[in-house]
Amino acid sequence: MTIFYLVKIPLTTKENFRKVIVKPVIKNKTIINVKFEKILIGKKDTYGIKNHCDNYKKIEICKLDQLINISNSSCIPRIINSLNSSCTLTNGQHIQKIEELKPGTILLNGFEGIIDIDGIQKNLSGTQLINFHNSTLKINNQSYINYDLVPLPAFPAVLQPAPIEKNRIELLSLEALKEFHIDNIRRINLLKTAAISNSIFSLGAIAITAISLTIFRKFWRKNQNNALEITHMSPANIDLSKLKDHSKDENTYININNIPYF
């Protein structure tokens, strides 16, 4: 029998795209009118992401209905490819001058001031992208921290009192219980096999003993019958006239007085 599994696989393109975050830069209090904050750049086409895409570990998959093709736009795609562009400008008063894009990444847009990194101060002016790691960044009394949390290893105790154990309960895992159950079944089967073997051996011994006794009894009876056979003899002819009659003989008397003394 053959089993077939039907798995629904979404249809994807063979090309991998590069994801870029687009942030307008303040210049003379104006910015470029950016419609999409995140775009996908391929070999030929450029797409703007209008909705949130699905993330699978470190892979981001976007559906076609979540994208808009902006390859023919005269602004962002041409700027990325270092070509002459034609963009629409707008007022940049609503743009944040300090924006944390992600932990460890700060965008300073048209910023002028002093920043402090682990006690070291620097004076910055203009648009800056700051990446920091295992450090503390202070900007306008606002702290930004990015540290890797490393768990400390457990050290053995120098002095640790050992409690007096009265009762110890051993808890078995699921695998141990399963093996214990299988081992019990195996032992029970062995005991059943041994009991059946002993029963068969006992019945065989009893049968052999009974057959031996029966054969011995038959031979014994046969020998007894042979020993008790009687030989029949015919009666002999006796002549009664030749028998002597002792009743007519004279009695012999003994005189006690003639017996000598001893």
Tab-separated table of C-alpha atoms in Angstrom:
chain	number	residue	atom	x	y	z
A	1	MET	CA	0.000	0.000	0.000
A	2	THR	CA	1.327	3.437	-0.950
A	3	ILE	CA	0.376	6.595	0.954
A	4	PHE	CA	0.542	9.968	-0.792
A	5	TYR	CA	0.665	13.232	1.138
A	6	LEU	CA	-0.637	16.323	-0.633
A	7	VAL	CA	0.978	19.477	0.747
A	8	LYS	CA	-0.145	22.925	-0.358
A	9	ILE	CA	2.956	24.937	-1.270
A	10	PRO	CA	2.585	28.657	-2.093
A	11	LEU	CA	3.846	29.821	-5.472
A	12	THR	CA	6.933	32.024	-5.078
A	13	THR	CA	9.323	33.719	-7.467
A	14	LYS	CA	12.863	32.435	-7.901
A	15	GLU	CA	14.387	35.866	-7.286
A	16	ASN	CA	15.435	37.057	-3.834
A	17	PHE	CA	14.843	40.738	-3.037
A	18	ARG	CA	16.767	43.092	-0.769
A	19	LYS	CA	14.709	44.870	1.862
A	20	VAL	CA	15.530	48.555	2.394
A	21	ILE	CA	14.161	50.993	4.982
A	22	VAL	CA	13.540	54.432	3.465
A	23	LYS	CA	13.695	57.475	5.756
A	24	PRO	CA	13.334	61.052	4.408
A	25	VAL	CA	16.147	63.412	5.417
A	26	ILE	CA	15.334	66.951	6.567
A	27	LYS	CA	16.963	69.573	4.375
A	28	ASN	CA	16.013	73.212	4.649
A	29	LYS	CA	13.030	72.103	6.750
A	30	THR	CA	11.671	70.059	3.834
A	31	ILE	CA	11.700	66.356	3.027
A	32	ILE	CA	10.975	64.112	0.054
A	33	ASN	CA	7.442	62.770	0.053
A	34	VAL	CA	8.017	59.043	0.665
A	35	LYS	CA	4.964	56.825	0.212
A	36	PHE	CA	6.563	53.568	1.387
A	37	GLU	CA	8.828	53.271	4.411
A	38	LYS	CA	10.048	49.797	3.352
A	39	ILE	CA	10.782	48.667	-0.195
A	40	LEU	CA	12.040	45.509	-1.923
A	41	ILE	CA	14.791	45.902	-4.502
A	42	GLY	CA	15.365	43.209	-7.124
A	43	LYS	CA	17.479	42.930	-10.253
A	44	LYS	CA	14.883	44.672	-12.411
A	45	ASP	CA	11.839	45.527	-10.330
A	46	THR	CA	11.307	47.534	-7.155
A	47	TYR	CA	8.285	47.031	-4.905
A	48	GLY	CA	6.862	49.102	-2.114
A	49	ILE	CA	5.530	47.208	0.932
A	50	LYS	CA	2.104	48.515	1.887
A	51	ASN	CA	1.158	45.796	4.392
A	52	HIS	CA	3.063	43.741	6.923
A	53	CYS	CA	4.689	40.626	5.447
A	54	ASP	CA	5.027	37.225	7.105
A	55	ASN	CA	8.306	36.331	8.837
A	56	TYR	CA	9.590	32.758	9.100
A	57	LYS	CA	12.703	32.846	11.276
A	58	LYS	CA	14.981	35.169	9.245
A	59	ILE	CA	13.037	34.891	5.982
A	60	GLU	CA	10.326	37.418	5.099
A	61	ILE	CA	7.679	36.373	2.578
A	62	CYS	CA	5.389	38.957	0.987
A	63	LYS	CA	2.287	38.276	-1.078
A	64	LEU	CA	1.640	40.126	-4.306
A	65	ASP	CA	-1.394	41.867	-2.850
A	66	GLN	CA	0.876	43.285	-0.118
A	67	LEU	CA	3.214	44.909	-2.668
A	68	ILE	CA	3.009	47.726	-5.214
A	69	ASN	CA	5.368	47.863	-8.173
A	70	ILE	CA	7.163	51.240	-8.151
A	71	SER	CA	9.786	50.387	-10.773
A	72	ASN	CA	8.521	53.136	-13.084
A	73	SER	CA	8.533	55.786	-10.357
A	74	SER	CA	10.780	58.770	-11.061
A	75	CYS	CA	11.830	59.241	-7.420
A	76	ILE	CA	12.973	56.497	-5.026
A	77	PRO	CA	14.057	53.779	-7.545
A	78	ARG	CA	16.168	56.302	-9.469
A	79	ILE	CA	17.745	57.695	-6.286
A	80	ILE	CA	18.715	54.167	-5.193
A	81	ASN	CA	20.274	53.488	-8.600
A	82	SER	CA	22.123	56.856	-8.511
A	83	LEU	CA	20.137	58.258	-11.434
A	84	ASN	CA	18.568	61.641	-12.015
A	85	SER	CA	15.283	61.761	-10.128
A	86	SER	CA	12.193	63.880	-9.868
A	87	CYS	CA	10.527	63.833	-6.429
A	88	THR	CA	7.807	65.726	-4.612
A	89	LEU	CA	8.874	67.775	-1.575
A	90	THR	CA	6.824	68.430	1.541
A	91	ASN	CA	7.161	70.092	4.930
A	92	GLY	CA	9.393	68.188	7.370
A	93	GLN	CA	8.221	69.614	10.694
A	94	HIS	CA	6.526	66.358	11.677
A	95	ILE	CA	9.688	64.285	11.262
A	96	GLN	CA	11.364	63.128	14.480
A	97	LYS	CA	14.951	64.263	14.901
A	98	ILE	CA	15.799	61.303	17.183
A	99	GLU	CA	14.332	57.931	16.189
A	100	GLU	CA	15.273	54.471	17.450
A	101	LEU	CA	14.945	52.183	14.445
A	102	LYS	CA	15.808	49.047	16.437
A	103	PRO	CA	17.815	48.211	19.575
A	104	GLY	CA	21.340	49.489	18.958
A	105	THR	CA	20.431	51.688	15.956
A	106	ILE	CA	19.548	55.398	16.333
A	107	LEU	CA	18.744	57.792	13.459
A	108	LEU	CA	19.571	61.455	14.082
A	109	ASN	CA	17.706	63.451	11.417
A	110	GLY	CA	18.827	67.099	11.191
A	111	PHE	CA	20.211	66.875	14.739
A	112	GLU	CA	22.544	69.378	16.322
A	113	GLY	CA	23.819	68.701	19.815
A	114	ILE	CA	26.020	66.600	22.095
A	115	ILE	CA	25.736	62.865	22.617
A	116	ASP	CA	27.358	60.770	25.368
A	117	ILE	CA	28.559	57.193	24.784
A	118	ASP	CA	29.875	55.489	27.946
A	119	GLY	CA	31.115	58.809	29.329
A	120	ILE	CA	32.627	59.998	26.023
A	121	GLN	CA	30.938	63.105	24.611
A	122	LYS	CA	30.755	64.069	20.939
A	123	ASN	CA	29.276	67.064	19.162
A	124	LEU	CA	27.182	66.133	16.088
A	125	SER	CA	25.466	68.201	13.409
A	126	GLY	CA	23.241	66.993	10.560
A	127	THR	CA	21.857	63.552	9.812
A	128	GLN	CA	23.635	60.614	11.485
A	129	LEU	CA	22.984	56.878	11.791
A	130	ILE	CA	24.471	55.531	15.019
A	131	ASN	CA	25.043	51.836	15.690
A	132	PHE	CA	26.207	50.871	19.190
A	133	HIS	CA	26.668	47.565	20.991
A	134	ASN	CA	27.188	46.764	24.693
A	135	SER	CA	27.066	50.473	25.429
A	136	THR	CA	24.826	53.168	26.855
A	137	LEU	CA	23.985	56.160	24.644
A	138	LYS	CA	22.634	59.426	26.096
A	139	ILE	CA	21.001	62.047	23.866
A	140	ASN	CA	19.227	65.049	25.387
A	141	ASN	CA	19.051	63.315	28.797
A	142	GLN	CA	17.463	60.263	27.154
A	143	SER	CA	19.322	56.957	27.650
A	144	TYR	CA	19.428	54.151	25.099
A	145	ILE	CA	20.893	50.850	26.289
A	146	ASN	CA	21.993	47.884	24.200
A	147	TYR	CA	23.676	45.027	26.072
A	148	ASP	CA	23.930	41.306	25.493
A	149	LEU	CA	22.546	39.461	28.495
A	150	VAL	CA	24.983	36.655	29.299
A	151	PRO	CA	23.883	34.337	32.122
A	152	LEU	CA	26.487	33.833	34.818
A	153	PRO	CA	27.718	30.262	35.314
A	154	ALA	CA	26.661	28.510	38.494
A	155	PHE	CA	29.476	28.121	41.026
A	156	PRO	CA	29.521	25.260	43.546
A	157	ALA	CA	28.830	26.236	47.140
A	158	VAL	CA	31.882	26.297	49.425
A	159	LEU	CA	29.945	25.122	52.464
A	160	GLN	CA	26.635	23.467	51.917
A	161	PRO	CA	24.963	21.548	54.752
A	162	ALA	CA	23.750	18.155	53.696
A	163	PRO	CA	20.240	17.421	54.999
A	164	ILE	CA	19.484	14.126	56.690
A	165	GLU	CA	17.492	11.989	54.320
A	166	LYS	CA	14.696	10.011	55.882
A	167	ASN	CA	12.713	9.052	52.844
A	168	ARG	CA	13.730	9.274	49.236
A	169	ILE	CA	11.153	9.123	46.480
A	170	GLU	CA	12.448	8.294	43.040
A	171	LEU	CA	10.392	9.821	40.265
A	172	LEU	CA	10.586	8.002	36.968
A	173	SER	CA	10.352	9.757	33.654
A	174	LEU	CA	7.869	8.763	30.971
A	175	GLU	CA	10.551	6.858	29.044
A	176	ALA	CA	11.640	5.025	32.203
A	177	LEU	CA	8.033	4.070	32.994
A	178	LYS	CA	7.593	2.833	29.430
A	179	GLU	CA	10.759	0.700	29.624
A	180	PHE	CA	9.712	-0.577	33.059
A	181	HIS	CA	6.281	-1.547	31.686
A	182	ILE	CA	7.820	-3.312	28.676
A	183	ASP	CA	10.290	-5.127	30.953
A	184	ASN	CA	7.433	-6.297	33.209
A	185	ILE	CA	5.493	-7.612	30.209
A	186	ARG	CA	8.615	-9.447	29.008
A	187	ARG	CA	9.132	-11.031	32.434
A	188	ILE	CA	5.479	-12.038	32.695
A	189	ASN	CA	5.691	-13.714	29.278
A	190	LEU	CA	8.830	-15.574	30.395
A	191	LEU	CA	7.061	-16.751	33.557
A	192	LYS	CA	4.067	-17.918	31.509
A	193	THR	CA	6.367	-19.815	29.138
A	194	ALA	CA	8.201	-21.432	32.064
A	195	ALA	CA	4.902	-22.421	33.717
A	196	ILE	CA	3.613	-23.971	30.482
A	197	SER	CA	6.900	-25.853	30.015
A	198	ASN	CA	6.768	-27.173	33.595
A	199	SER	CA	3.150	-28.273	33.123
A	200	ILE	CA	4.000	-30.098	29.902
A	201	PHE	CA	7.016	-31.762	31.565
A	202	SER	CA	4.911	-32.842	34.576
A	203	LEU	CA	2.157	-34.267	32.373
A	204	GLY	CA	4.744	-36.119	30.296
A	205	ALA	CA	6.381	-37.588	33.414
A	206	ILE	CA	2.998	-38.701	34.788
A	207	ALA	CA	2.049	-40.293	31.460
A	208	ILE	CA	5.372	-42.157	31.208
A	209	THR	CA	5.016	-43.390	34.830
A	210	ALA	CA	1.447	-44.596	34.229
A	211	ILE	CA	2.443	-46.443	31.047
A	212	SER	CA	5.409	-48.051	32.822
A	213	LEU	CA	3.227	-49.213	35.738
A	214	THR	CA	0.649	-50.660	33.339
A	215	ILE	CA	3.285	-52.597	31.407
A	216	PHE	CA	4.936	-53.836	34.641
A	217	ARG	CA	1.591	-54.991	36.050
A	218	LYS	CA	0.763	-56.943	32.910
A	219	PHE	CA	4.135	-58.753	32.968
A	220	TRP	CA	3.826	-59.463	36.708
A	221	ARG	CA	0.369	-61.010	36.312
A	222	LYS	CA	1.598	-63.145	33.437
A	223	ASN	CA	4.502	-64.547	35.534
A	224	GLN	CA	2.176	-65.285	38.476
A	225	ASN	CA	-0.184	-67.272	36.258
A	226	ASN	CA	2.716	-69.341	34.941
A	227	ALA	CA	3.899	-70.141	38.515
A	228	LEU	CA	0.478	-71.202	39.737
A	229	GLU	CA	-0.215	-73.750	37.011
A	230	ILE	CA	-1.263	-77.150	38.625
A	231	THR	CA	-0.300	-80.495	37.119
A	232	HIS	CA	-3.230	-82.935	37.357
A	233	MET	CA	-2.222	-86.600	38.101
A	234	SER	CA	-4.447	-89.696	37.615
A	235	PRO	CA	-5.207	-91.747	40.841
A	236	ALA	CA	-3.093	-94.901	41.421
A	237	ASN	CA	-4.687	-98.424	41.792
A	238	ILE	CA	-4.008	-99.785	45.339
A	239	ASP	CA	-4.580	-103.412	46.392
A	240	LEU	CA	-6.317	-103.284	49.723
A	241	SER	CA	-5.662	-106.964	50.425
A	242	LYS	CA	-1.985	-106.360	50.667
A	243	LEU	CA	-2.364	-103.845	53.434
A	244	LYS	CA	-1.334	-105.142	56.839
A	245	ASP	CA	-3.825	-104.905	59.688
A	246	HIS	CA	-1.964	-103.704	62.715
A	247	SER	CA	-5.066	-103.718	64.907
A	248	LYS	CA	-4.582	-107.453	65.697
A	249	ASP	CA	-1.076	-107.118	67.055
A	250	GLU	CA	-0.629	-107.738	70.753
A	251	ASN	CA	-0.023	-104.902	73.020
A	252	THR	CA	3.423	-104.622	74.470
A	253	TYR	CA	3.516	-103.621	78.066
A	254	ILE	CA	6.496	-102.202	79.830
A	255	ASN	CA	7.094	-102.993	83.487
A	256	ILE	CA	8.044	-99.827	85.215
A	257	ASN	CA	9.501	-101.779	88.143
A	258	ASN	CA	12.182	-103.239	85.926
A	259	ILE	CA	13.527	-99.799	85.039
A	260	PRO	CA	16.820	-99.245	86.832
A	261	TYR	CA	17.336	-96.228	88.971
A	262	PHE	CA	19.676	-93.594	88.000
